[in-house]
Amino acid sequence: VLKLNLTFLTTLQLFSTILIVAANLIVGQLIERTRTMAGKARPWILLSALTLSIASVLMFVVPFEGTAKMVWIAIAYNLFYAVAYPIYNTANSTLIPVSTRDSKQRGALASFTNVAGLAVMGAGSLVSFALKENQHLWLVAMTAIAIFSALTIFLQFKFTRERVTEEQMSEGATEEAKVKTASLKEQLSAVASEKMWWIVMLFYMGFQWSGAMKNGSMTYFCKWVMDNTFFGTADAWGASQSLLSIMGAVPMAVAAVAIVPLCNKFGKRIVCMVGMLLGSVGGVIAIMGNGQIVPVAIGVALKCLGSAPACYMILAMLADVIDHIEYKSGIRTDGLTMSIYSSIMVAATPVCNSIFSAILNASGYDQAANIALGTAAQTAAAQTAISVGYIWVETIAYVICAVLIFFFTIEKDLPEEQKAIAARKNK
């Protein structure tokens, strides 16, 4: 039964990923073609107050058993992740580039947006720990969360503005300044021909997917690789996991205060590059720790501290690229760019979990039994595979990301490009 459930959940995530990516791309194009007094992203924010709250409750209403239960779970899961969440997430991400052209203000907005997301994830972990497997309590909790979400999303709609969209729709804007609604082919051509767009997207993909690999392998690492005798018993892997979680969360929280001022002074490119290099140093320390809790915890803390600039600034960097593309082609690609960004984000966990599962299976690890079977050599192979997933992949990715972001030179010319965009309006 356990193997059947694992197969169902893995298949559901992989199949749903296709639907989720498609939904993000569709929502992105709908946003691009929306023209209202409220803007092009904010109407979808308002709609998500309804769709997100209803879908989040339906995931925890399970009225059936057996096969019907699995069908219901699949439907409810996709109503949330392939319908409700893409509407909100793509629209919310699009608000960063359309709220202002000021690069420093975008940095602050992007930072606040991602800090809020991380805070919600942390709160979700605490709720999950408290409610455990009590389905009734989960339903009550999610109903309360749904009501709260609907209210706060409405407030977000009420108290935000799309200044860039207003600028383009104003009556005084010249025909040259009014950015046309481009076809999908034109948008794809505009982004595909811009190397800075590719640099930032590949940077984000390496950063996000390596992080998903790390998160998916964390429990296995703490249980089968970490020396848990530090806590008095070899079975204290839960304590090791909690410690590593804290060592990762605290530097991220502390960095939230410093990232925006540092980026304003030195630039997003430099701060993110230094952060990636610091993170890779942390990875090397964790590797050299060889499963010992102290060096691994120090290495994880440095990795997470180094990841903070990229985590908080990615939306601002994407917004700068969108302005750069507008300067060169006269086309705004907010919806397309942010839908691809969202697709990369949501596809990371299921795809990387599947890759990691395949690696584990090949190494001789029995996930259904949650034990490594076979000879000492097979057990060592499984431990190596787990270490690669938890430490090595992200460490190597951070080095590659540091090299990529070194060539991201948009910030230097962006002020002049934005002046040129403004000049078109005032002709």
mmCIF file of C-alpha atoms in Angstrom, residues 66-276:
data_model
loop_
_atom_site.group_PDB
_atom_site.id
_atom_site.type_symbol
_atom_site.label_atom_id
_atom_site.label_comp_id
_atom_site.label_asym_id
_atom_site.label_seq_id
_atom_site.Cartn_x
_atom_site.Cartn_y
_atom_site.Cartn_z
ATOM 1 C CA GLY A 66 -10.340 4.146 -2.157
ATOM 2 C CA THR A 67 -9.935 5.034 -5.827
ATOM 3 C CA ALA A 68 -12.482 7.867 -5.595
ATOM 4 C CA LYS A 69 -10.328 9.444 -2.876
ATOM 5 C CA MET A 70 -7.299 9.475 -5.180
ATOM 6 C CA VAL A 71 -9.360 11.013 -7.992
ATOM 7 C CA TRP A 72 -10.643 13.712 -5.642
ATOM 8 C CA ILE A 73 -7.115 14.458 -4.399
ATOM 9 C CA ALA A 74 -5.859 14.774 -7.977
ATOM 10 C CA ILE A 75 -8.701 17.159 -8.908
ATOM 11 C CA ALA A 76 -8.401 19.283 -5.757
ATOM 12 C CA TYR A 77 -4.605 19.401 -6.046
ATOM 13 C CA ASN A 78 -4.798 20.705 -9.605
ATOM 14 C CA LEU A 79 -7.573 23.166 -8.839
ATOM 15 C CA PHE A 80 -5.166 24.790 -6.418
ATOM 16 C CA TYR A 81 -1.782 24.402 -8.115
ATOM 17 C CA ALA A 82 -2.845 24.496 -11.787
ATOM 18 C CA VAL A 83 -5.642 27.075 -11.530
ATOM 19 C CA ALA A 84 -5.793 29.191 -8.362
ATOM 20 C CA TYR A 85 -2.107 29.527 -7.533
ATOM 21 C CA PRO A 86 -0.906 30.456 -11.065
ATOM 22 C CA ILE A 87 -3.510 33.226 -11.188
ATOM 23 C CA TYR A 88 -2.224 34.769 -7.971
ATOM 24 C CA ASN A 89 1.483 34.048 -8.251
ATOM 25 C CA THR A 90 1.937 35.233 -11.835
ATOM 26 C CA ALA A 91 -0.119 38.384 -11.221
ATOM 27 C CA ASN A 92 1.670 39.063 -7.935
ATOM 28 C CA SER A 93 5.085 38.672 -9.586
ATOM 29 C CA THR A 94 4.007 40.960 -12.436
ATOM 30 C CA LEU A 95 3.213 43.719 -9.943
ATOM 31 C CA ILE A 96 6.945 44.226 -9.298
ATOM 32 C CA PRO A 97 7.860 45.494 -12.798
ATOM 33 C CA VAL A 98 4.604 47.413 -13.369
ATOM 34 C CA SER A 99 4.499 49.168 -9.981
ATOM 35 C CA THR A 100 7.493 51.445 -10.617
ATOM 36 C CA ARG A 101 10.441 52.004 -12.918
ATOM 37 C CA ASP A 102 12.714 52.936 -10.011
ATOM 38 C CA SER A 103 15.224 50.073 -9.758
ATOM 39 C CA LYS A 104 15.901 50.677 -6.048
ATOM 40 C CA GLN A 105 12.203 50.694 -5.233
ATOM 41 C CA ARG A 106 11.821 47.479 -7.186
ATOM 42 C CA GLY A 107 14.574 45.963 -5.078
ATOM 43 C CA ALA A 108 12.691 46.853 -1.909
ATOM 44 C CA LEU A 109 9.404 45.511 -3.324
ATOM 45 C CA ALA A 110 11.032 42.268 -4.462
ATOM 46 C CA SER A 111 12.687 41.842 -1.079
ATOM 47 C CA PHE A 112 9.441 42.417 0.838
ATOM 48 C CA THR A 113 7.586 40.018 -1.464
ATOM 49 C CA ASN A 114 10.061 37.192 -0.962
ATOM 50 C CA VAL A 115 10.470 37.826 2.769
ATOM 51 C CA ALA A 116 6.698 37.497 3.113
ATOM 52 C CA GLY A 117 6.788 34.246 1.138
ATOM 53 C CA LEU A 118 9.522 32.786 3.322
ATOM 54 C CA ALA A 119 7.681 33.870 6.479
ATOM 55 C CA VAL A 120 4.543 32.084 5.283
ATOM 56 C CA MET A 121 6.560 28.935 4.569
ATOM 57 C CA GLY A 122 7.999 29.078 8.078
ATOM 58 C CA ALA A 123 4.573 29.566 9.612
ATOM 59 C CA GLY A 124 3.268 26.693 7.493
ATOM 60 C CA SER A 125 5.968 24.404 8.857
ATOM 61 C CA LEU A 126 4.939 25.256 12.420
ATOM 62 C CA VAL A 127 1.256 24.633 11.624
ATOM 63 C CA SER A 128 2.121 21.314 9.972
ATOM 64 C CA PHE A 129 4.122 20.258 13.025
ATOM 65 C CA ALA A 130 1.268 21.212 15.364
ATOM 66 C CA LEU A 131 -1.614 19.627 13.403
ATOM 67 C CA LYS A 132 0.263 16.519 12.268
ATOM 68 C CA GLU A 133 -2.258 14.111 10.603
ATOM 69 C CA ASN A 134 -5.507 15.330 12.174
ATOM 70 C CA GLN A 135 -7.680 15.862 9.088
ATOM 71 C CA HIS A 136 -10.439 17.702 10.982
ATOM 72 C CA LEU A 137 -8.001 20.231 12.454
ATOM 73 C CA TRP A 138 -6.418 20.724 9.038
ATOM 74 C CA LEU A 139 -9.823 21.534 7.527
ATOM 75 C CA VAL A 140 -10.616 24.023 10.295
ATOM 76 C CA ALA A 141 -7.191 25.623 10.000
ATOM 77 C CA MET A 142 -7.343 25.903 6.208
ATOM 78 C CA THR A 143 -10.820 27.415 6.343
ATOM 79 C CA ALA A 144 -9.501 30.131 8.656
ATOM 80 C CA ILE A 145 -6.442 30.627 6.456
ATOM 81 C CA ALA A 146 -8.658 30.843 3.347
ATOM 82 C CA ILE A 147 -10.771 33.616 4.890
ATOM 83 C CA PHE A 148 -7.655 35.474 6.009
ATOM 84 C CA SER A 149 -6.079 35.066 2.548
ATOM 85 C CA ALA A 150 -9.159 36.415 0.780
ATOM 86 C CA LEU A 151 -9.163 39.511 2.997
ATOM 87 C CA THR A 152 -5.445 40.229 2.645
ATOM 88 C CA ILE A 153 -5.472 39.675 -1.127
ATOM 89 C CA PHE A 154 -8.358 42.137 -1.395
ATOM 90 C CA LEU A 155 -6.307 44.649 0.610
ATOM 91 C CA GLN A 156 -3.388 44.064 -1.760
ATOM 92 C CA PHE A 157 -5.659 44.845 -4.710
ATOM 93 C CA LYS A 158 -7.033 47.927 -2.958
ATOM 94 C CA PHE A 159 -3.716 49.481 -1.990
ATOM 95 C CA THR A 160 -1.466 48.817 -4.986
ATOM 96 C CA ARG A 161 -0.966 50.713 -8.244
ATOM 97 C CA GLU A 162 0.417 49.855 -11.667
ATOM 98 C CA ARG A 163 2.263 53.080 -12.433
ATOM 99 C CA VAL A 164 3.996 51.714 -15.522
ATOM 100 C CA THR A 165 0.684 50.466 -16.927
ATOM 101 C CA GLU A 166 -0.953 53.825 -16.140
ATOM 102 C CA GLU A 167 1.904 55.596 -17.911
ATOM 103 C CA GLN A 168 1.304 53.569 -21.074
ATOM 104 C CA MET A 169 -2.487 53.974 -20.985
ATOM 105 C CA SER A 170 -2.513 57.713 -20.263
ATOM 106 C CA GLU A 171 -4.218 59.947 -22.813
ATOM 107 C CA GLY A 172 -1.121 62.112 -23.163
ATOM 108 C CA ALA A 173 1.129 59.258 -24.163
ATOM 109 C CA THR A 174 2.325 59.259 -27.761
ATOM 110 C CA GLU A 175 1.670 56.297 -30.018
ATOM 111 C CA GLU A 176 5.378 55.440 -29.754
ATOM 112 C CA ALA A 177 5.156 55.448 -25.945
ATOM 113 C CA LYS A 178 2.036 53.302 -25.804
ATOM 114 C CA VAL A 179 3.451 49.819 -25.713
ATOM 115 C CA LYS A 180 1.411 47.585 -27.949
ATOM 116 C CA THR A 181 -0.051 44.265 -26.939
ATOM 117 C CA ALA A 182 2.326 41.995 -28.776
ATOM 118 C CA SER A 183 1.538 38.513 -29.975
ATOM 119 C CA LEU A 184 3.053 35.553 -28.166
ATOM 120 C CA LYS A 185 5.405 35.045 -31.115
ATOM 121 C CA GLU A 186 6.622 38.650 -30.875
ATOM 122 C CA GLN A 187 7.111 38.368 -27.114
ATOM 123 C CA LEU A 188 9.038 35.120 -27.448
ATOM 124 C CA SER A 189 11.213 36.655 -30.139
ATOM 125 C CA ALA A 190 11.915 39.693 -27.949
ATOM 126 C CA VAL A 191 12.980 37.679 -24.892
ATOM 127 C CA ALA A 192 14.768 34.904 -26.800
ATOM 128 C CA SER A 193 16.982 37.400 -28.617
ATOM 129 C CA GLU A 194 18.047 39.138 -25.382
ATOM 130 C CA LYS A 195 21.069 37.531 -23.715
ATOM 131 C CA MET A 196 20.438 39.314 -20.411
ATOM 132 C CA TRP A 197 17.039 37.607 -20.205
ATOM 133 C CA TRP A 198 18.686 34.234 -20.715
ATOM 134 C CA ILE A 199 21.361 34.977 -18.123
ATOM 135 C CA VAL A 200 18.885 35.856 -15.383
ATOM 136 C CA MET A 201 16.559 32.945 -16.224
ATOM 137 C CA LEU A 202 19.385 30.387 -16.231
ATOM 138 C CA PHE A 203 20.693 31.934 -13.016
ATOM 139 C CA TYR A 204 17.287 31.550 -11.370
ATOM 140 C CA MET A 205 16.787 28.025 -12.671
ATOM 141 C CA GLY A 206 20.141 26.888 -11.291
ATOM 142 C CA PHE A 207 19.452 28.591 -7.982
ATOM 143 C CA GLN A 208 15.861 27.340 -7.603
ATOM 144 C CA TRP A 209 16.284 23.777 -8.853
ATOM 145 C CA SER A 210 19.428 23.090 -6.824
ATOM 146 C CA GLY A 211 17.577 24.392 -3.766
ATOM 147 C CA ALA A 212 14.684 22.054 -4.494
ATOM 148 C CA MET A 213 17.115 19.135 -4.737
ATOM 149 C CA LYS A 214 18.593 20.107 -1.369
ATOM 150 C CA ASN A 215 15.195 20.410 0.306
ATOM 151 C CA GLY A 216 14.001 17.084 -1.083
ATOM 152 C CA SER A 217 17.069 15.224 0.193
ATOM 153 C CA MET A 218 17.345 16.886 3.611
ATOM 154 C CA THR A 219 15.450 14.261 5.619
ATOM 155 C CA TYR A 220 17.415 11.424 4.022
ATOM 156 C CA PHE A 221 20.701 13.215 4.733
ATOM 157 C CA CYS A 222 19.861 13.763 8.391
ATOM 158 C CA LYS A 223 18.716 10.164 8.822
ATOM 159 C CA TRP A 224 21.361 8.232 6.892
ATOM 160 C CA VAL A 225 24.447 10.435 6.506
ATOM 161 C CA MET A 226 24.565 12.732 9.541
ATOM 162 C CA ASP A 227 26.341 11.564 12.697
ATOM 163 C CA ASN A 228 23.480 12.150 15.143
ATOM 164 C CA THR A 229 25.403 10.984 18.205
ATOM 165 C CA PHE A 230 26.037 14.686 18.887
ATOM 166 C CA PHE A 231 22.542 14.652 20.433
ATOM 167 C CA GLY A 232 23.246 11.543 22.495
ATOM 168 C CA THR A 233 21.805 8.863 20.225
ATOM 169 C CA ALA A 234 22.242 7.754 16.638
ATOM 170 C CA ASP A 235 18.458 7.919 16.159
ATOM 171 C CA ALA A 236 18.238 11.675 16.859
ATOM 172 C CA TRP A 237 17.993 12.569 13.172
ATOM 173 C CA GLY A 238 14.928 14.716 13.850
ATOM 174 C CA ALA A 239 16.998 16.954 16.110
ATOM 175 C CA SER A 240 19.659 17.235 13.398
ATOM 176 C CA GLN A 241 17.023 18.203 10.839
ATOM 177 C CA SER A 242 15.577 20.838 13.174
ATOM 178 C CA LEU A 243 19.034 22.284 13.825
ATOM 179 C CA LEU A 244 19.867 22.488 10.117
ATOM 180 C CA SER A 245 16.499 24.127 9.447
ATOM 181 C CA ILE A 246 17.208 26.761 12.083
ATOM 182 C CA MET A 247 20.750 27.296 10.829
ATOM 183 C CA GLY A 248 19.294 27.927 7.390
ATOM 184 C CA ALA A 249 16.400 30.146 8.447
ATOM 185 C CA VAL A 250 18.221 32.505 10.832
ATOM 186 C CA PRO A 251 20.806 33.832 8.319
ATOM 187 C CA MET A 252 18.030 34.374 5.759
ATOM 188 C CA ALA A 253 16.028 36.370 8.288
ATOM 189 C CA VAL A 254 19.032 38.445 9.366
ATOM 190 C CA ALA A 255 20.038 39.110 5.749
ATOM 191 C CA ALA A 256 16.596 40.503 4.948
ATOM 192 C CA VAL A 257 17.546 43.693 6.812
ATOM 193 C CA ALA A 258 20.828 44.224 4.986
ATOM 194 C CA ILE A 259 20.228 43.072 1.400
ATOM 195 C CA VAL A 260 18.345 46.128 0.102
ATOM 196 C CA PRO A 261 20.863 48.700 1.467
ATOM 197 C CA LEU A 262 23.770 46.630 0.137
ATOM 198 C CA CYS A 263 22.165 46.334 -3.309
ATOM 199 C CA ASN A 264 21.437 50.068 -3.376
ATOM 200 C CA LYS A 265 25.107 50.795 -2.628
ATOM 201 C CA PHE A 266 26.939 48.143 -4.649
ATOM 202 C CA GLY A 267 24.300 46.953 -7.136
ATOM 203 C CA LYS A 268 22.225 43.786 -7.303
ATOM 204 C CA ARG A 269 24.720 42.074 -9.618
ATOM 205 C CA ILE A 270 27.721 42.394 -7.289
ATOM 206 C CA VAL A 271 25.815 41.514 -4.124
ATOM 207 C CA CYS A 272 24.224 38.438 -5.711
ATOM 208 C CA MET A 273 27.563 37.282 -7.156
ATOM 209 C CA VAL A 274 29.328 37.625 -3.801
ATOM 210 C CA GLY A 275 26.415 35.841 -2.146
ATOM 211 C CA MET A 276 26.679 32.886 -4.515
#
